[in-house]
Coordinates of C-alpha atoms in Angstrom, one line a residue:
Chain F
G11 CA -15.6 -24.6 6.0
A12 CA -17.9 -21.4 6.9
G13 CA -17.2 -18.4 5.2
V14 CA -16.2 -15.2 6.8
S15 CA -17.8 -13.7 9.8
Q16 CA -18.1 -10.6 11.2
S17 CA -19.9 -9.2 14.6
P18 CA -21.6 -7.2 15.5
S19 CA -23.8 -7.3 12.6
N20 CA -25.1 -3.7 13.3
K21 CA -23.8 -1.4 16.0
V22 CA -25.0 1.8 17.3
T23 CA -23.0 3.9 19.5
E24 CA -22.6 7.5 20.9
K25 CA -20.2 10.1 19.5
G26 CA -17.0 10.1 21.7
K27 CA -17.4 6.1 22.3
D28 CA -15.0 3.5 21.6
V29 CA -15.9 0.2 19.6
E30 CA -14.7 -2.8 18.6
L31 CA -15.3 -4.6 15.7
R32 CA -14.4 -8.4 14.8
C33 CA -13.6 -10.4 12.0
D34 CA -13.4 -14.2 11.6
P35 CA -11.7 -15.0 8.1
I36 CA -12.2 -18.3 6.6
S37 CA -9.8 -20.9 8.3
G38 CA -6.3 -21.3 6.5
H39 CA -6.7 -17.8 5.2
T40 CA -3.5 -16.1 5.6
A41 CA -4.5 -12.7 4.3
L42 CA -7.1 -10.9 6.1
Y43 CA -8.4 -7.1 4.7
W44 CA -10.7 -4.2 6.1
Y45 CA -12.5 -2.1 4.1
R46 CA -15.0 0.8 4.8
Q47 CA -18.1 1.6 2.8
R48 CA -19.7 5.0 3.8
L49 CA -23.3 5.8 2.3
G50 CA -23.3 6.2 -1.4
Q51 CA -19.7 5.5 -1.7
G52 CA -17.2 2.6 -2.8
L53 CA -15.2 0.5 -0.5
E54 CA -12.0 2.2 0.9
F55 CA -9.2 0.2 2.0
L56 CA -8.6 0.4 5.5
I57 CA -5.6 -2.0 6.4
Y58 CA -4.5 -5.9 5.6
F59 CA -2.6 -8.3 7.1
Q60 CA -0.1 -10.7 5.9
G61 CA -0.4 -13.6 8.9
N62 CA -0.5 -11.5 12.0
S63 CA 1.3 -8.7 10.5
A64 CA 0.0 -5.3 8.9
P65 CA 2.4 -4.6 6.5
D66 CA 0.0 -2.0 5.0
K67 CA -1.4 0.3 7.0
S68 CA -1.8 3.4 4.6
G69 CA -5.6 3.4 4.4
L70 CA -6.4 3.9 8.4
P71 CA -8.3 7.3 8.0
S72 CA -6.5 8.6 11.5
D73 CA -4.8 7.6 14.5
R74 CA -8.4 6.9 16.5
F75 CA -8.2 3.9 14.0
S76 CA -6.1 0.3 15.0
A77 CA -6.2 -2.9 14.4
E78 CA -4.6 -6.2 15.7
R79 CA -4.9 -10.0 14.4
T80 CA -3.9 -12.9 16.5
G81 CA -3.2 -16.2 15.7
E82 CA -3.5 -15.9 11.9
S83 CA -6.8 -15.9 12.5
V84 CA -9.6 -13.5 14.2
S85 CA -8.9 -9.5 13.5
T86 CA -10.6 -6.8 15.4
L87 CA -10.7 -3.6 14.4
T88 CA -10.9 -0.7 17.1
I89 CA -12.1 3.0 16.5
Q90 CA -11.5 5.4 19.7
R91 CA -13.7 8.2 20.3
T92 CA -15.8 7.4 17.3
Q93 CA -17.2 10.7 15.3
Q94 CA -20.4 10.9 13.2
E95 CA -18.2 10.4 10.0
D96 CA -17.3 6.9 11.0
S97 CA -20.4 6.0 10.5
A98 CA -20.3 3.2 7.7
V99 CA -20.5 -0.4 6.8
Y100 CA -17.2 -2.0 7.9
L101 CA -16.3 -5.0 5.8
C102 CA -14.0 -7.6 6.2
A103 CA -12.4 -10.1 3.7
S104 CA -9.9 -12.9 3.6
S105 CA -8.0 -15.1 1.1
P106 CA -5.6 -17.5 0.8
G107 CA -2.6 -15.5 0.8
T108 CA -1.0 -15.4 -2.9
A109 CA -1.8 -11.8 -4.4
Q110 CA -3.9 -13.3 -7.5
E111 CA -6.6 -15.4 -5.0
T112 CA -10.0 -13.8 -4.8
Q113 CA -11.1 -12.1 -1.2
Y114 CA -14.1 -13.6 0.3
F115 CA -16.3 -11.0 2.2
G116 CA -17.9 -11.2 5.3
P117 CA -21.6 -9.5 5.3
G118 CA -20.1 -6.4 7.1
T119 CA -20.5 -4.8 10.1
R120 CA -22.7 -1.5 10.1
L121 CA -21.8 1.4 12.4
L122 CA -23.9 4.6 13.4
V123 CA -22.3 6.8 15.7
L124 CA -25.2 9.2 17.0
Chain C
D24 CA -6.6 10.6 -6.2
Q25 CA -9.3 8.1 -7.4
Q26 CA -6.9 5.2 -9.1
V27 CA -9.9 3.0 -10.3
K28 CA -13.1 4.9 -11.6
Q29 CA -16.3 4.0 -12.2
N30 CA -18.4 6.7 -13.7
S31 CA -21.6 5.5 -14.1
P32 CA -23.1 5.2 -10.7
S33 CA -26.3 3.6 -12.1
L34 CA -27.5 1.5 -15.0
S35 CA -30.8 0.0 -16.2
V36 CA -31.0 -2.7 -18.6
Q37 CA -34.0 -4.4 -19.9
E38 CA -34.0 -8.4 -18.9
G39 CA -32.5 -10.6 -21.7
R40 CA -30.5 -7.3 -23.1
I41 CA -26.7 -6.7 -22.5
S42 CA -25.3 -5.1 -19.4
I43 CA -22.2 -3.1 -19.7
L44 CA -20.2 -1.8 -16.8
N45 CA -17.1 0.2 -17.3
C46 CA -14.1 0.8 -15.3
D47 CA -11.1 3.4 -16.0
Y48 CA -7.7 3.2 -13.7
T49 CA -4.9 5.5 -13.9
N50 CA -2.1 3.4 -12.5
S51 CA -0.4 1.8 -15.6
M52 CA 1.5 -0.7 -12.9
F53 CA -2.0 -2.5 -12.2
D54 CA -2.1 -5.8 -13.6
Y55 CA -4.7 -7.8 -12.3
F56 CA -8.4 -6.9 -12.5
L57 CA -11.5 -8.2 -10.4
W58 CA -15.1 -7.6 -10.7
Y59 CA -17.3 -8.0 -7.5
K60 CA -21.2 -8.1 -7.1
K61 CA -22.8 -7.1 -4.1
Y62 CA -26.2 -7.3 -2.8
P63 CA -28.0 -5.1 -0.1
A64 CA -27.0 -5.8 3.4
E65 CA -24.7 -8.5 2.3
G66 CA -20.5 -8.5 1.3
P67 CA -19.3 -8.5 -2.0
T68 CA -18.8 -11.7 -3.9
F69 CA -16.1 -12.4 -6.8
L70 CA -17.5 -12.6 -10.0
I71 CA -14.5 -12.6 -12.4
S72 CA -10.9 -11.6 -13.1
I73 CA -8.6 -10.7 -15.5
S74 CA -4.6 -10.4 -15.7
S75 CA -2.8 -7.9 -18.0
I76 CA -1.3 -10.6 -20.4
K77 CA -5.5 -11.1 -21.6
D78 CA -7.5 -9.2 -23.3
K79 CA -10.9 -10.8 -22.8
N80 CA -11.9 -13.4 -20.1
E81 CA -15.2 -15.1 -20.6
D82 CA -17.2 -17.0 -17.8
G83 CA -20.6 -18.3 -18.4
R84 CA -22.7 -14.9 -19.0
F85 CA -20.0 -12.7 -17.9
T86 CA -16.9 -11.7 -19.7
V87 CA -14.7 -8.9 -18.8
F88 CA -12.6 -7.1 -21.5
L89 CA -9.3 -5.3 -20.7
N90 CA -8.0 -2.5 -23.1
K91 CA -4.5 -2.0 -21.7
S92 CA -3.7 0.8 -23.6
A93 CA -6.6 3.0 -22.6
K94 CA -6.6 1.5 -18.9
H95 CA -10.1 0.3 -19.3
L96 CA -12.1 -2.1 -18.6
S97 CA -15.5 -3.7 -18.7
L98 CA -17.6 -6.1 -17.8
H99 CA -20.6 -7.5 -20.4
I100 CA -23.5 -9.4 -19.0
V101 CA -25.6 -11.5 -21.5
P102 CA -28.3 -11.9 -21.3
S103 CA -29.3 -9.9 -18.0
Q104 CA -31.3 -11.4 -16.0
P105 CA -33.5 -9.8 -13.0
G106 CA -31.1 -11.5 -10.5
D107 CA -28.4 -9.9 -11.6
S108 CA -29.7 -6.6 -10.1
A109 CA -26.8 -5.6 -7.7
V110 CA -24.1 -3.2 -7.2
Y111 CA -20.9 -4.2 -9.4
F112 CA -17.3 -3.1 -8.0
C113 CA -14.1 -3.3 -10.1
A114 CA -10.9 -3.6 -8.3
A115 CA -7.3 -3.5 -9.5
M116 CA -3.6 -4.4 -8.1
D117 CA -0.3 -4.3 -8.6
L118 CA 1.2 -7.6 -8.3
G119 CA 4.6 -6.4 -8.6
S120 CA 4.2 -4.0 -5.6
G121 CA 4.6 -6.7 -3.2
T122 CA 1.5 -6.0 -1.2
Y123 CA -1.8 -7.4 -1.7
K124 CA -3.9 -4.3 -2.0
Y125 CA -6.7 -4.0 -4.1
I126 CA -7.9 -0.6 -4.9
F127 CA -12.0 -0.5 -5.6
G128 CA -13.9 1.6 -7.8
T129 CA -17.0 3.3 -6.3
G130 CA -19.3 0.8 -7.8
T131 CA -22.5 1.1 -10.4
R132 CA -25.6 -0.2 -9.4
L133 CA -27.5 -2.4 -12.3
K134 CA -30.8 -2.9 -12.4
V135 CA -32.4 -5.2 -14.7
L136 CA -35.9 -5.0 -15.4
A137 CA -38.1 -7.5 -16.1

């Protein structure tokens, strides 16, 4: 089927506003990951889901960041009270679920906080 | 604490020559490694992987070498082609951790000159 999709592809928001980023993983993939890539930097792990549960939330930068996943499918990453340092590309990836399975990445959401 | 390091932010290679991209890690528990390639405005795509039980894995023009004692891996591309120009990320995981958390390096931008 289709690959990982993310929406919106681009988002410009004002400082202090909340944003929601959406990820549609590949159908049947039980593992889902969120990463952030700031300008000129590498991929920064944020959170991953196994099914609808998030066993590892250690990468979330602050309590302004939260994520959920429903139906072992769609995931939403929410950033509350956005700050300029939140500007980055947010990438979602999914994998079938076993640890050695490679991750398939979406195209990312480019977030710009003014 | 950067557990996976790619110390060369960029590399330029002439078409037809060998490209060697390097990656160092600090966590001796890492036992599974991958390389991803990323074009601008796209998500990373899986390239090649290697388990710690091997010291070499080859797939066409791409070969990954693992030196466990040095905690070092490298990706060789032979011969390099202009279409290989992209950012390359290495990633590592501890399969025994029970999590699915990949740690990514900061990336190396490869430019293959025609």
